[in-house]
Coordinates of C-alpha atoms in Angstrom, one line a residue:
M1 CA -19.3 12.2 11.4
S2 CA -21.8 9.9 11.1
L3 CA -23.2 8.9 7.3
P4 CA -26.9 8.0 6.8
L5 CA -27.0 4.6 5.7
Y6 CA -29.6 3.1 2.8
I7 CA -29.5 -0.7 3.3
H8 CA -32.2 -3.4 1.5
G9 CA -31.5 -7.0 1.2
S10 CA -33.0 -9.9 -0.6
S11 CA -33.2 -13.3 -1.3
D12 CA -34.7 -15.6 -4.3
V13 CA -35.0 -19.1 -4.8
G14 CA -34.0 -18.9 -8.5
R15 CA -35.2 -20.7 -11.6
Q16 CA -33.7 -24.3 -11.2
R17 CA -33.7 -25.1 -7.3
A18 CA -36.6 -26.0 -5.6
Q19 CA -35.6 -24.7 -2.2
N20 CA -33.8 -21.4 -1.0
E21 CA -30.9 -22.4 1.1
D22 CA -29.5 -18.6 1.5
S23 CA -30.2 -16.8 4.7
F24 CA -29.3 -13.2 5.2
R25 CA -29.6 -10.5 8.2
V26 CA -29.8 -7.1 8.4
A27 CA -29.3 -6.0 12.2
A28 CA -29.5 -2.8 13.9
Q29 CA -27.2 -2.9 16.8
P30 CA -27.7 -1.4 20.6
D31 CA -24.9 1.3 19.9
G32 CA -26.9 2.4 16.2
S33 CA -24.4 0.3 14.2
R34 CA -25.7 -2.2 11.4
L35 CA -24.7 -5.8 11.0
L36 CA -25.2 -7.0 7.4
V37 CA -25.1 -11.1 6.9
V38 CA -25.1 -13.4 4.0
C39 CA -24.7 -17.2 4.2
D40 CA -25.2 -19.6 1.7
G41 CA -26.2 -23.3 3.0
M42 CA -24.9 -26.6 1.6
G43 CA -25.6 -30.1 2.2
G44 CA -28.9 -31.2 0.5
H45 CA -32.5 -30.7 1.1
E46 CA -33.0 -29.0 4.4
A47 CA -29.6 -29.4 5.8
G48 CA -28.4 -26.4 4.3
E49 CA -30.9 -24.3 4.7
V50 CA -30.8 -25.2 8.7
A51 CA -27.0 -24.4 8.4
S52 CA -27.3 -20.9 6.9
Q53 CA -29.9 -20.0 9.5
V54 CA -28.2 -21.6 12.5
A55 CA -24.8 -19.7 11.5
S56 CA -26.4 -16.2 10.7
D57 CA -28.6 -16.2 13.9
R58 CA -25.6 -16.9 16.1
I59 CA -23.5 -14.4 14.3
V60 CA -26.0 -11.9 15.4
E61 CA -26.1 -12.7 18.9
V62 CA -22.6 -12.7 19.3
I63 CA -22.0 -9.3 17.8
A64 CA -24.8 -7.7 19.7
A65 CA -23.2 -9.1 22.9
S66 CA -19.8 -8.2 22.1
S67 CA -17.8 -4.8 22.9
P68 CA -17.3 -2.5 20.0
D69 CA -13.6 -1.8 21.0
N70 CA -12.1 -4.3 18.8
P71 CA -14.7 -4.8 16.1
P72 CA -11.9 -7.1 14.0
R73 CA -11.7 -9.1 17.2
A74 CA -15.6 -9.6 17.6
L75 CA -16.2 -10.6 14.0
Y76 CA -13.6 -13.5 14.3
Q77 CA -15.0 -14.9 17.8
A78 CA -18.6 -14.5 15.7
F79 CA -17.4 -16.9 13.1
V80 CA -15.8 -19.4 15.4
E81 CA -19.1 -19.5 17.8
A82 CA -21.1 -19.6 14.6
N83 CA -18.8 -22.5 13.4
Q84 CA -19.5 -24.6 16.3
A85 CA -23.1 -23.8 16.3
V86 CA -23.2 -25.6 12.7
L87 CA -21.6 -28.7 13.9
D88 CA -23.6 -28.9 16.9
A89 CA -26.5 -28.9 14.7
A90 CA -25.3 -31.5 12.2
L91 CA -24.6 -33.8 15.0
T92 CA -28.1 -33.4 16.2
R93 CA -29.9 -33.6 13.1
G94 CA -28.0 -36.7 11.8
A95 CA -26.6 -34.4 8.9
P96 CA -22.4 -34.9 8.6
G97 CA -21.2 -32.1 6.1
M98 CA -24.0 -29.9 6.5
G99 CA -22.5 -26.4 6.3
T100 CA -22.6 -22.9 5.3
T101 CA -20.5 -19.8 3.7
G102 CA -20.7 -16.6 5.5
V103 CA -19.8 -12.7 4.8
I104 CA -20.0 -10.2 7.2
A105 CA -20.3 -6.4 7.2
W106 CA -20.3 -4.4 10.5
V107 CA -21.0 -0.9 9.5
T108 CA -20.3 1.8 12.6
S109 CA -20.2 5.3 11.6
S110 CA -18.5 5.8 8.2
R111 CA -16.3 2.5 8.7
C112 CA -17.2 -0.8 7.8
Y113 CA -15.6 -3.8 9.1
V114 CA -15.3 -6.9 7.3
G115 CA -14.9 -10.7 7.6
W116 CA -15.7 -14.1 5.6
V117 CA -15.8 -17.6 5.2
G118 CA -16.0 -19.6 2.1
D119 CA -17.0 -18.1 -1.1
S120 CA -19.9 -15.5 -0.5
R121 CA -18.5 -11.8 -1.3
L122 CA -18.4 -8.4 -0.8
Y123 CA -17.6 -5.5 -3.0
Q124 CA -17.0 -1.8 -2.3
F125 CA -17.9 0.7 -5.0
R126 CA -16.9 4.3 -5.4
A127 CA -17.6 6.8 -8.1
G128 CA -18.4 3.6 -10.2
G129 CA -15.2 2.1 -9.8
L130 CA -14.4 -1.5 -7.6
I131 CA -11.9 -0.4 -5.0
D132 CA -12.2 -3.7 -3.0
R133 CA -13.6 -7.3 -2.9
T134 CA -13.2 -10.5 -0.8
R135 CA -11.5 -13.2 -2.0
D136 CA -12.9 -16.4 -2.3
H137 CA -12.1 -19.5 -0.2
T138 CA -12.4 -22.2 -3.1
R139 CA -10.1 -24.8 -4.8
V140 CA -9.8 -22.6 -7.8
A141 CA -8.9 -19.5 -6.2
Q142 CA -5.9 -21.3 -4.9
M143 CA -4.9 -22.4 -8.1
I144 CA -5.3 -18.9 -9.7
A145 CA -3.1 -17.5 -6.9
H146 CA -0.6 -19.9 -7.6
G147 CA -0.7 -19.7 -11.5
I148 CA -1.9 -22.8 -12.0
L149 CA -5.2 -21.4 -13.7
T150 CA -6.4 -18.4 -15.2
A151 CA -9.4 -16.5 -14.2
E152 CA -11.4 -17.7 -17.5
E153 CA -10.3 -21.5 -17.0
A154 CA -11.3 -21.3 -13.0
R155 CA -14.9 -20.4 -14.2
N156 CA -15.6 -23.4 -16.0
H157 CA -13.4 -25.6 -13.8
P158 CA -15.2 -28.8 -12.4
D159 CA -14.0 -27.4 -8.7
A160 CA -15.2 -24.2 -9.0
H161 CA -17.5 -24.3 -6.1
V162 CA -15.3 -26.7 -3.9
L163 CA -14.9 -24.9 -0.6
V164 CA -11.4 -25.1 1.5
Q165 CA -13.0 -23.3 4.5
A166 CA -16.7 -23.4 5.7
L167 CA -18.8 -23.0 9.0
G168 CA -19.5 -26.3 9.6
G169 CA -18.9 -29.0 6.5
S170 CA -16.6 -31.9 6.4
P171 CA -13.9 -32.8 8.6
G172 CA -11.6 -31.8 5.7
V173 CA -12.7 -28.3 5.6
Q174 CA -12.8 -28.1 9.4
K175 CA -9.1 -28.9 9.6
S176 CA -8.4 -25.5 7.5
F177 CA -10.8 -23.7 9.2
K178 CA -9.9 -20.0 9.8
P179 CA -11.8 -17.1 9.6
E180 CA -10.4 -14.1 7.2
V181 CA -11.0 -10.6 8.9
W182 CA -9.2 -7.6 7.7
T183 CA -7.8 -5.6 10.7
E184 CA -8.4 -2.1 9.1
P185 CA -12.1 -1.0 8.4
L186 CA -12.9 0.2 4.8
E187 CA -14.0 3.9 5.0
L188 CA -16.9 5.0 3.5
R189 CA -17.8 8.3 1.9
S190 CA -21.1 9.8 0.9
G191 CA -21.9 7.7 -2.5
D192 CA -19.9 4.4 -1.7
V193 CA -21.7 1.2 -2.4
I194 CA -21.2 -1.8 -0.4
L195 CA -22.7 -5.3 -1.8
L196 CA -23.0 -8.5 -0.2
C197 CA -24.3 -11.4 -2.3
S198 CA -24.0 -15.2 -2.8
D199 CA -22.3 -16.9 -5.8
G200 CA -25.7 -17.1 -7.4
L201 CA -25.4 -13.5 -8.4
Y202 CA -21.9 -13.2 -9.4
D203 CA -21.9 -16.7 -11.2
F204 CA -24.1 -14.9 -13.8
I205 CA -22.8 -11.1 -13.5
E206 CA -19.1 -9.9 -14.3
D207 CA -17.8 -7.8 -11.8
H208 CA -17.2 -5.3 -14.3
E209 CA -20.9 -5.4 -14.9
L210 CA -22.5 -5.1 -11.6
Y211 CA -22.2 -1.3 -11.0
P212 CA -23.8 -0.3 -14.4
L213 CA -26.9 -2.5 -13.8
I214 CA -27.7 -0.2 -10.5
E215 CA -26.3 3.1 -11.3
G216 CA -28.9 5.9 -11.1
R217 CA -31.2 3.7 -8.9
D218 CA -32.9 4.0 -5.8
Y219 CA -31.2 1.4 -3.3
Q220 CA -34.3 -1.0 -3.0
D221 CA -34.6 -1.0 -7.0
A222 CA -31.1 -1.6 -7.4
V223 CA -31.3 -4.8 -5.4
T224 CA -34.4 -6.0 -7.8
R225 CA -32.6 -5.2 -10.6
L226 CA -29.7 -7.4 -9.8
I227 CA -31.7 -10.7 -8.7
Q228 CA -33.9 -10.0 -11.8
T229 CA -30.6 -10.1 -14.4
A230 CA -29.0 -13.0 -12.7
N231 CA -32.7 -14.8 -12.9
E232 CA -32.8 -13.9 -16.9
R233 CA -29.3 -15.4 -17.1
G234 CA -30.3 -19.0 -16.1
G235 CA -30.9 -18.2 -12.2
A236 CA -29.5 -21.7 -11.9
D237 CA -28.7 -21.3 -7.8
N238 CA -30.2 -19.0 -5.0
I239 CA -29.7 -15.4 -5.4
T240 CA -29.2 -13.3 -2.2
V241 CA -28.3 -9.6 -2.0
I242 CA -27.8 -6.9 0.5
L243 CA -27.0 -3.4 -1.0
L244 CA -25.8 -0.2 1.5
V245 CA -25.6 3.2 0.1
A246 CA -24.1 5.8 2.1
G247 CA -25.1 9.2 2.3
Q248 CA -28.0 9.0 -0.3
P249 CA -30.9 6.8 -1.2
E250 CA -29.9 6.4 -5.1
V251 CA -26.9 4.7 -6.2
P252 CA -24.7 7.6 -7.8
R253 CA -23.9 7.7 -11.4
T254 CA -20.5 7.2 -12.7
A255 CA -18.3 9.9 -11.9
K256 CA -17.6 12.1 -15.0
E257 CA -14.2 13.5 -14.8
P258 CA -14.4 17.6 -15.4
Q259 CA -12.8 18.5 -18.4
E260 CA -10.2 21.1 -18.0
A261 CA -9.6 24.2 -20.2
R262 CA -7.9 23.1 -23.7
R263 CA -4.2 24.3 -23.5
E264 CA -2.4 25.0 -26.8
T265 CA 0.4 23.0 -27.7
I266 CA 3.2 23.1 -30.4
P267 CA 1.5 22.1 -33.9
D268 CA 2.6 19.0 -35.1
G269 CA 5.8 19.1 -37.6
M270 CA 7.1 22.3 -36.2
P271 CA 10.8 22.2 -35.2
L272 CA 11.7 22.0 -31.4
L273 CA 12.4 25.3 -29.9
A274 CA 15.8 25.5 -27.8
P275 CA 14.9 25.0 -24.3
A276 CA 15.0 28.4 -22.2
P277 CA 18.0 28.7 -19.9
V278 CA 17.3 27.6 -16.4
P279 CA 18.0 30.9 -14.2
V280 CA 21.0 30.6 -11.6
P281 CA 20.5 31.5 -8.1
V282 CA 22.5 35.1 -7.1
S283 CA 24.0 33.1 -4.4
E284 CA 25.6 30.8 -6.4
P285 CA 28.7 31.7 -8.7
V286 CA 28.0 31.3 -12.6
V287 CA 30.2 29.4 -13.8
Q288 CA 30.3 29.4 -17.7
A289 CA 31.7 26.6 -20.0
P290 CA 34.4 27.2 -22.3
P291 CA 33.2 28.1 -25.9
V292 CA 33.6 25.0 -28.2
S293 CA 36.0 25.6 -31.1
E294 CA 36.3 23.8 -34.3
P295 CA 39.2 21.4 -34.2
R296 CA 42.4 23.4 -35.8
R297 CA 43.9 22.2 -39.1
R298 CA 47.2 21.0 -39.0
E299 CA 49.4 23.1 -41.8
F300 CA 52.8 23.8 -42.5
V301 CA 53.9 27.1 -43.1
A302 CA 57.4 27.8 -44.9
P303 CA 59.4 30.1 -42.7
G304 CA 60.0 33.5 -44.2
V305 CA 63.3 35.2 -44.5
P306 CA 63.4 38.1 -41.8
A307 CA 65.1 41.8 -43.2
T308 CA 67.7 41.6 -40.6
P309 CA 70.0 39.1 -39.6
A310 CA 68.9 39.2 -35.8
V311 CA 66.6 36.0 -35.6
A312 CA 64.8 35.8 -32.0
M313 CA 64.4 32.4 -30.6
P314 CA 61.0 31.8 -29.2
E315 CA 60.8 31.4 -25.6
A316 CA 59.6 28.1 -24.2
S317 CA 56.8 28.8 -21.7
P318 CA 56.6 26.4 -18.9
G319 CA 55.4 22.9 -20.0
R320 CA 55.7 23.5 -23.4
R321 CA 58.0 22.3 -26.0
V322 CA 59.3 24.2 -28.9
P323 CA 58.2 22.9 -32.3
L324 CA 60.9 20.7 -34.3
W325 CA 60.5 22.4 -37.7
W326 CA 61.2 25.9 -35.8
L327 CA 64.5 24.9 -34.5
L328 CA 65.4 23.4 -38.1
A329 CA 63.8 26.6 -39.9
T330 CA 65.9 28.8 -37.6
G331 CA 68.8 27.0 -38.0
I332 CA 68.6 27.2 -41.9
L333 CA 68.0 30.9 -41.9
M334 CA 71.3 31.8 -39.7
M335 CA 73.3 29.5 -41.8
G336 CA 72.2 31.5 -44.9
V337 CA 72.8 35.0 -43.0
G338 CA 76.2 33.6 -42.1
I339 CA 77.0 32.6 -45.8
A340 CA 75.6 36.1 -47.2
L341 CA 78.0 37.6 -44.8
G342 CA 80.9 35.7 -45.6
L343 CA 80.4 36.3 -49.3
G344 CA 80.1 40.0 -49.0
A345 CA 83.4 40.1 -47.0
A346 CA 85.3 37.9 -49.5
N347 CA 84.3 40.5 -52.0
T348 CA 85.8 43.3 -50.4
P349 CA 89.4 43.6 -51.0
A350 CA 91.2 43.8 -48.0
P351 CA 93.9 46.9 -47.7
E352 CA 97.3 46.0 -47.0
P353 CA 97.9 46.8 -43.3
A354 CA 100.5 49.4 -42.4
R355 CA 103.5 47.9 -40.5
G356 CA 104.1 48.9 -36.8
T357 CA 100.6 49.9 -36.2
S358 CA 98.7 48.4 -33.5
S359 CA 95.1 48.8 -34.7
Q360 CA 93.5 50.8 -37.4
V361 CA 90.1 51.4 -38.8
E362 CA 89.2 52.2 -42.4
T363 CA 86.2 53.0 -44.2
D364 CA 84.8 51.1 -47.1
A365 CA 84.5 53.7 -50.3
G366 CA 81.8 51.7 -51.8
T367 CA 79.3 51.1 -48.6
G368 CA 80.4 53.6 -46.3
A369 CA 80.8 50.8 -43.6
L370 CA 83.7 50.7 -41.0
T371 CA 85.8 47.4 -41.2
P372 CA 88.5 46.4 -38.8
A373 CA 91.8 46.5 -40.2
A374 CA 94.3 43.6 -39.9
V375 CA 96.3 43.4 -36.7
Q376 CA 100.0 43.2 -37.2
V377 CA 101.7 41.7 -34.7
P378 CA 105.9 41.8 -34.9
G379 CA 107.1 38.3 -36.2
P380 CA 108.4 36.6 -38.6
P381 CA 107.5 37.7 -42.2
A382 CA 105.1 35.1 -43.9
S383 CA 107.0 32.8 -46.5
S384 CA 106.8 33.7 -50.0
E385 CA 104.8 30.3 -50.4
Q386 CA 101.8 31.0 -48.2
D387 CA 101.8 34.9 -49.9
A388 CA 101.9 33.5 -53.3
G389 CA 99.2 30.9 -52.2
V390 CA 97.0 34.2 -51.2
A391 CA 97.5 35.8 -54.1
Q392 CA 96.8 33.2 -56.5
S393 CA 93.8 31.7 -54.9
G394 CA 91.3 33.3 -57.3
P395 CA 88.5 31.0 -58.5
P396 CA 88.3 29.1 -61.7
E397 CA 86.2 30.5 -64.5
G398 CA 82.7 30.3 -63.9
M399 CA 82.8 29.2 -60.2
G400 CA 82.0 32.7 -58.7
T401 CA 83.8 34.7 -55.9
P402 CA 85.7 32.5 -54.0
H403 CA 85.4 32.3 -50.0
T404 CA 89.1 33.6 -48.7
T405 CA 90.5 31.8 -45.7
P406 CA 92.8 34.4 -43.9
A407 CA 96.5 32.8 -42.5
P408 CA 96.9 31.8 -39.5
A409 CA 98.2 34.2 -36.8
P410 CA 101.4 33.6 -35.2
P411 CA 101.3 32.6 -31.6
G412 CA 100.4 35.2 -29.0
G413 CA 98.9 37.3 -31.8
S414 CA 94.9 38.0 -32.2
R415 CA 92.8 36.0 -34.8
V416 CA 90.1 37.3 -36.9
T417 CA 87.1 35.0 -37.5
E418 CA 84.5 35.5 -40.3
S419 CA 81.1 34.6 -39.1
G420 CA 79.3 31.9 -41.3
G421 CA 82.2 29.4 -41.6
K422 CA 81.7 25.9 -40.9

């Protein structure tokens, strides 16, 4: 969609020059597009003025005759032919070194194609902010790009306006001649501002000061305001300005971002709340992490004595070893039970077995327990020394109940063994 374009240009000699060597053109093309050109001549009295006029006229002629199918290529060709026209004019006039800068904006519909040679500039502003700008073809600009100088140091550098490219000029400048043309256009929106100018403007007005000087003003009044400010700050050079405002005649004021409704936040000093759990999709299995328990305390527990002599050994689960302290405690417990049983059996007087009986069961009158009788096997009678030894094996006084060891059984007979013996 085509935007209405409001364009105004003006040039001023400044306050310290006797002649204006700048030149500009605002030309309507046959296809309805607009061509904006600013040239800043150099080379002394009359020579600079001629160079800028020759270059700007030739650029307009080439663009008018070119096809709009490839605007960047047309701009490049216009610079090449303008350069040759300046060289021819310098040769005819006998003014070697005569040259000029040049910056072009070719606006078709809502697109702006840009090309330049030298240090005349183009700015694009949107909503009060600078969104694009050409780069100078000067020696200090190259030094800034290589980190040799800062932008502030370059401003006061003696080579601040020494060009490395120009239309015409010295053989050294011609050796590096190569116009710079952006292959992609600037996309214009309603309210966008395009500013073309010579160095007589931006030498006295910083980039960040340009838009505040013109916002809210009519496009013609904005041009007057810029030139007036440059003159008020010295006007040491010729000043040329072309201003284009897309979609409206006034330069839009700086856009103010709409303020959203204030949202309440957690007051300062309030402890942070635990984060809300993240919902898990139903299709995915929910895996809960095992609860983290406190580390166990290692404590030694003395084993107790069970009421019955039977002691169950713990089963060792696969991959689990029975603790050593459990084995020791169980062994001591079983040994104590055995000793207790042995002492009880020793205190009970064994009845004299009847001869010729294979087996006999007697009842302990004191406890009511059944005790097996001694099994007698026919054989030679025990010697009197063995009998005497058993009968006289009483404990010494004060030593308690003795542990009686039975006489060995004859060969082929049964042996009765007491549990708990060593």
